[in-house]
mmCIF file of C-alpha atoms in Angstrom:
data_model
loop_
_atom_site.group_PDB
_atom_site.id
_atom_site.type_symbol
_atom_site.label_atom_id
_atom_site.label_comp_id
_atom_site.label_asym_id
_atom_site.label_seq_id
_atom_site.Cartn_x
_atom_site.Cartn_y
_atom_site.Cartn_z
ATOM 1 C CA MET K 1 -12.043 -9.207 30.176
ATOM 2 C CA SER K 2 -10.196 -5.967 29.447
ATOM 3 C CA GLY K 3 -7.367 -7.137 31.695
ATOM 4 C CA SER K 4 -6.851 -10.208 29.528
ATOM 5 C CA ASN K 5 -6.673 -8.051 26.392
ATOM 6 C CA THR K 6 -4.044 -5.740 27.891
ATOM 7 C CA ILE K 7 -1.520 -8.579 27.855
ATOM 8 C CA PHE K 8 -1.716 -8.485 24.077
ATOM 9 C CA THR K 9 -1.275 -4.721 23.734
ATOM 10 C CA SER K 10 2.201 -4.944 25.260
ATOM 11 C CA GLN K 11 3.310 -7.830 23.014
ATOM 12 C CA HIS K 12 5.526 -7.406 19.943
ATOM 13 C CA ASP K 13 3.952 -8.247 16.573
ATOM 14 C CA VAL K 14 6.164 -11.342 16.159
ATOM 15 C CA ASP K 15 5.033 -12.668 19.543
ATOM 16 C CA LEU K 16 1.390 -12.004 18.641
ATOM 17 C CA CYS K 17 1.865 -13.902 15.363
ATOM 18 C CA ARG K 18 3.308 -16.856 17.236
ATOM 19 C CA LEU K 19 0.374 -16.818 19.671
ATOM 20 C CA ALA K 20 -2.117 -16.522 16.798
ATOM 21 C CA ALA K 21 -0.464 -19.451 15.003
ATOM 22 C CA ASN K 22 -1.058 -21.469 18.188
ATOM 23 C CA GLY K 23 -4.776 -20.658 18.087
ATOM 24 C CA GLU K 24 -4.990 -17.477 20.189
ATOM 25 C CA ARG K 25 -7.533 -15.444 18.191
ATOM 26 C CA ARG K 26 -7.335 -12.409 20.503
ATOM 27 C CA ALA K 27 -3.641 -12.061 19.626
ATOM 28 C CA PHE K 28 -4.562 -11.836 15.950
ATOM 29 C CA GLY K 29 -7.326 -9.385 16.848
ATOM 30 C CA GLU K 30 -4.674 -7.134 18.376
ATOM 31 C CA LEU K 31 -2.682 -7.293 15.122
ATOM 32 C CA VAL K 32 -5.786 -6.267 13.162
ATOM 33 C CA ARG K 33 -6.416 -3.407 15.601
ATOM 34 C CA ARG K 34 -2.813 -2.176 15.248
ATOM 35 C CA HIS K 35 -2.486 -2.389 11.486
ATOM 36 C CA GLY K 36 -5.994 -2.204 10.013
ATOM 37 C CA SER K 37 -6.014 1.527 9.350
ATOM 38 C CA GLY K 38 -2.574 1.402 7.687
ATOM 39 C CA ILE K 39 -3.731 -1.350 5.347
ATOM 40 C CA ARG K 40 -6.889 0.568 4.410
ATOM 41 C CA GLN K 41 -4.838 3.728 3.845
ATOM 42 C CA LEU K 42 -2.479 1.877 1.483
ATOM 43 C CA LEU K 43 -5.433 0.520 -0.479
ATOM 44 C CA ARG K 44 -6.982 3.995 -0.793
ATOM 45 C CA ARG K 45 -3.644 5.306 -2.036
ATOM 46 C CA MET K 46 -3.673 2.552 -4.636
ATOM 47 C CA GLY K 47 -7.051 3.838 -5.820
ATOM 48 C CA ALA K 48 -9.632 1.858 -3.831
ATOM 49 C CA GLN K 49 -12.761 3.626 -2.633
ATOM 50 C CA ALA K 50 -13.323 3.626 1.143
ATOM 51 C CA SER K 51 -15.801 0.717 1.200
ATOM 52 C CA GLU K 52 -13.661 -1.270 -1.217
ATOM 53 C CA SER K 53 -10.557 -0.692 0.927
ATOM 54 C CA ASP K 54 -12.498 -2.013 3.939
ATOM 55 C CA ASP K 55 -13.499 -5.157 2.015
ATOM 56 C CA VAL K 56 -10.018 -5.839 0.650
ATOM 57 C CA ALA K 57 -8.394 -5.172 4.051
ATOM 58 C CA GLN K 58 -10.780 -7.644 5.654
ATOM 59 C CA ASP K 59 -9.987 -10.234 2.964
ATOM 60 C CA ALA K 60 -6.252 -9.613 3.445
ATOM 61 C CA PHE K 61 -6.483 -10.116 7.204
ATOM 62 C CA LEU K 62 -8.513 -13.305 6.697
ATOM 63 C CA ALA K 63 -5.837 -14.600 4.326
ATOM 64 C CA ALA K 64 -3.130 -13.590 6.802
ATOM 65 C CA PHE K 65 -4.955 -15.391 9.608
ATOM 66 C CA GLU K 66 -5.215 -18.549 7.527
ATOM 67 C CA ARG K 67 -1.499 -18.349 6.667
ATOM 68 C CA ILE K 68 -0.184 -16.925 9.959
ATOM 69 C CA ALA K 69 2.064 -19.947 10.503
ATOM 70 C CA GLU K 70 3.922 -18.946 7.299
ATOM 71 C CA PHE K 71 4.976 -15.595 8.809
ATOM 72 C CA ARG K 72 8.574 -16.071 9.929
ATOM 73 C CA GLY K 73 9.288 -12.598 11.285
ATOM 74 C CA GLU K 74 11.867 -11.921 8.557
ATOM 75 C CA GLY K 75 10.167 -8.587 7.883
ATOM 76 C CA THR K 76 7.446 -6.668 9.638
ATOM 77 C CA PHE K 77 3.980 -8.104 10.044
ATOM 78 C CA ALA K 78 2.573 -4.843 8.645
ATOM 79 C CA GLY K 79 4.702 -5.193 5.500
ATOM 80 C CA TRP K 80 3.645 -8.811 5.083
ATOM 81 C CA VAL K 81 -0.061 -7.955 5.313
ATOM 82 C CA LYS K 82 0.387 -4.918 3.033
ATOM 83 C CA ARG K 83 1.824 -7.186 0.340
ATOM 84 C CA ILE K 84 -1.116 -9.573 0.764
ATOM 85 C CA ALA K 85 -3.588 -6.661 0.576
ATOM 86 C CA ALA K 86 -1.912 -5.128 -2.478
ATOM 87 C CA ARG K 87 -2.014 -8.429 -4.330
ATOM 88 C CA GLN K 88 -5.652 -8.984 -3.373
ATOM 89 C CA TYR K 89 -6.572 -5.514 -4.587
ATOM 90 C CA LEU K 90 -4.808 -6.168 -7.889
ATOM 91 C CA ARG K 91 -6.635 -9.471 -8.289
ATOM 92 C CA ARG K 92 -9.872 -7.587 -7.697
ATOM 93 C CA LEU K 93 -8.908 -5.036 -10.347
ATOM 94 C CA GLN K 94 -8.036 -7.786 -12.785
ATOM 95 C CA ARG K 95 -11.232 -9.652 -12.046
ATOM 96 C CA ASP K 96 -13.251 -6.508 -12.653
ATOM 97 C CA LYS K 97 -11.240 -5.830 -15.812
ATOM 98 C CA ARG K 98 -10.478 -2.350 -14.572
ATOM 99 C CA LEU K 99 -6.729 -2.861 -14.775
ATOM 100 C CA ALA K 100 -6.921 -2.845 -18.571
ATOM 101 C CA ALA K 101 -8.822 0.450 -18.423
ATOM 102 C CA TYR K 102 -6.208 1.900 -16.045
ATOM 103 C CA ALA K 103 -3.352 0.887 -18.358
ATOM 104 C CA GLN K 104 -5.225 2.271 -21.387
ATOM 105 C CA ASP K 105 -5.788 5.543 -19.539
ATOM 106 C CA ALA K 106 -2.099 5.814 -18.653
ATOM 107 C CA VAL K 107 -0.991 5.295 -22.250
ATOM 108 C CA GLY K 108 -3.589 7.653 -23.709
ATOM 109 C CA ASN K 109 -3.510 10.347 -21.054
ATOM 110 C CA GLU K 110 0.064 10.920 -19.849
ATOM 111 C CA SER K 111 -0.656 14.528 -18.884
ATOM 112 C CA HIS K 112 -3.242 13.595 -16.240
ATOM 113 C CA GLY K 113 -1.472 15.657 -13.526
ATOM 114 C CA GLY K 114 -3.001 18.482 -11.545
ATOM 115 C CA SER K 115 -2.432 22.216 -11.599
ATOM 116 C CA ALA K 116 1.226 23.207 -11.665
ATOM 117 C CA GLU K 117 0.673 26.323 -9.610
ATOM 118 C CA ALA K 118 -0.533 24.671 -6.396
ATOM 119 C CA ASP K 119 -0.308 26.993 -3.432
ATOM 120 C CA GLY K 120 2.056 25.836 -0.700
ATOM 121 C CA ARG K 121 2.589 22.250 0.288
ATOM 122 C CA ILE K 122 0.144 19.443 -0.220
ATOM 123 C CA ASP K 123 -0.027 16.070 1.425
ATOM 124 C CA LEU K 124 0.995 12.773 -0.103
ATOM 125 C CA ASP K 125 -2.565 11.593 -0.729
ATOM 126 C CA GLU K 126 -3.332 14.738 -2.730
ATOM 127 C CA GLY K 127 -0.068 14.301 -4.630
ATOM 128 C CA LEU K 128 -0.901 10.698 -5.481
ATOM 129 C CA LYS K 129 -4.228 11.817 -6.936
ATOM 130 C CA THR K 130 -2.336 13.827 -9.556
ATOM 131 C CA LEU K 131 -0.645 10.701 -10.942
ATOM 132 C CA SER K 132 -2.130 8.576 -13.666
ATOM 133 C CA PRO K 133 -3.896 5.503 -12.269
ATOM 134 C CA THR K 134 -1.080 3.183 -13.368
ATOM 135 C CA GLU K 135 1.616 5.441 -11.903
ATOM 136 C CA ARG K 136 -0.328 5.591 -8.618
ATOM 137 C CA LEU K 137 -0.613 1.785 -8.544
ATOM 138 C CA CYS K 138 3.075 1.246 -9.300
ATOM 139 C CA VAL K 139 4.316 3.850 -6.793
ATOM 140 C CA SER K 140 1.922 2.630 -4.084
ATOM 141 C CA MET K 141 2.885 -0.992 -4.607
ATOM 142 C CA CYS K 142 6.633 -0.329 -4.574
ATOM 143 C CA TYR K 143 6.738 2.280 -1.822
ATOM 144 C CA GLY K 144 3.520 1.683 0.127
ATOM 145 C CA ALA K 145 3.309 -2.100 0.026
ATOM 146 C CA GLY K 146 7.058 -2.688 -0.135
ATOM 147 C CA LEU K 147 7.041 -4.787 -3.296
ATOM 148 C CA SER K 148 10.109 -4.807 -5.500
ATOM 149 C CA HIS K 149 9.774 -3.542 -9.058
ATOM 150 C CA ALA K 150 9.873 -7.164 -10.236
ATOM 151 C CA GLU K 151 7.135 -8.231 -7.792
ATOM 152 C CA ALA K 152 4.961 -5.293 -8.865
ATOM 153 C CA ALA K 153 5.546 -6.129 -12.542
ATOM 154 C CA ASP K 154 4.552 -9.724 -11.901
ATOM 155 C CA ALA K 155 1.441 -8.724 -9.936
ATOM 156 C CA LEU K 156 0.376 -6.192 -12.580
ATOM 157 C CA ASN K 157 1.304 -8.464 -15.480
ATOM 158 C CA LEU K 158 3.391 -5.667 -16.986
ATOM 159 C CA PRO K 159 6.980 -5.692 -18.255
ATOM 160 C CA LEU K 160 9.555 -4.791 -15.591
ATOM 161 C CA GLY K 161 10.765 -1.784 -17.604
ATOM 162 C CA THR K 162 7.226 -0.433 -17.845
ATOM 163 C CA VAL K 163 6.762 -0.625 -14.085
ATOM 164 C CA LYS K 164 10.131 1.063 -13.525
ATOM 165 C CA SER K 165 9.124 3.825 -15.947
ATOM 166 C CA HIS K 166 5.789 4.378 -14.199
ATOM 167 C CA VAL K 167 7.507 4.492 -10.806
ATOM 168 C CA LYS K 168 10.182 6.894 -12.074
ATOM 169 C CA ARG K 169 7.651 9.234 -13.708
ATOM 170 C CA GLY K 170 5.355 9.014 -10.692
ATOM 171 C CA LEU K 171 8.151 9.867 -8.260
ATOM 172 C CA GLU K 172 9.306 12.758 -10.448
ATOM 173 C CA LYS K 173 5.769 14.156 -10.494
ATOM 174 C CA LEU K 174 5.451 13.716 -6.733
ATOM 175 C CA ARG K 175 8.805 15.425 -6.092
ATOM 176 C CA ALA K 176 7.791 18.370 -8.246
ATOM 177 C CA ARG K 177 4.324 18.532 -6.710
ATOM 178 C CA LEU K 178 5.471 18.152 -3.101
ATOM 179 C CA ALA K 179 8.513 20.424 -3.352
ATOM 180 C CA PRO K 180 8.495 23.308 -0.901
ATOM 181 C CA PRO K 181 7.590 26.674 -2.443
ATOM 182 C CA ASP K 182 11.026 28.171 -1.699
ATOM 183 C CA GLY K 183 12.760 25.394 -3.640
ATOM 184 C CA VAL K 184 14.790 24.150 -0.652
ATOM 185 C CA ALA K 185 14.410 20.446 0.007
ATOM 186 C CA LEU K 186 14.161 19.081 3.519
ATOM 187 C CA ASP K 187 17.821 18.043 3.412
ATOM 188 C CA GLY K 188 18.894 21.634 2.644
ATOM 189 C CA ARG K 189 19.582 21.144 -1.071
ATOM 190 C CA ARG K 190 17.955 23.346 -3.673
ATOM 191 C CA GLU K 191 15.482 21.618 -5.952
ATOM 192 C CA ASN K 192 16.249 22.011 -9.681
ATOM 193 C CA GLY K 193 19.133 24.171 -8.954
#
């Protein structure tokens, strides 16, 4: 049995998608094994709790399995499933009417960020927690799920300019928060200098 599964571990994602579209469920199982944790991580970065990210990831993979024949290999399988998962999470937020509360919070509480005097470097997940909920959603959708600003605006039912503003502010906050303590960026340039 394990020998038959090893043929899938050496296959490229596009080949596994083709096999899955032809009814080979173990090929799709290999895709889930490869990309499941990345999908759940994206959803947690968007604001989902751990159990919720598990549920949405499972729903996203089920939707991907049902639509696997639509995957043409024009992008990565991981990116395709991330977009499905992001949209499903947003539908869940809309259904639960939490999106309105997130947008209200962002408008009424622009200074939601964390302590400015953080010691040393922090990781991306900690940096994302310092953003307002709407900024975190917009940044995660555009940079984590690979959606364009227009696709994110459509999914969030927000004006394009509003999404661009949230992404811009979110990235500025992340740059400031994640900047090295000596002020030298990874590419050798000085930050704010």
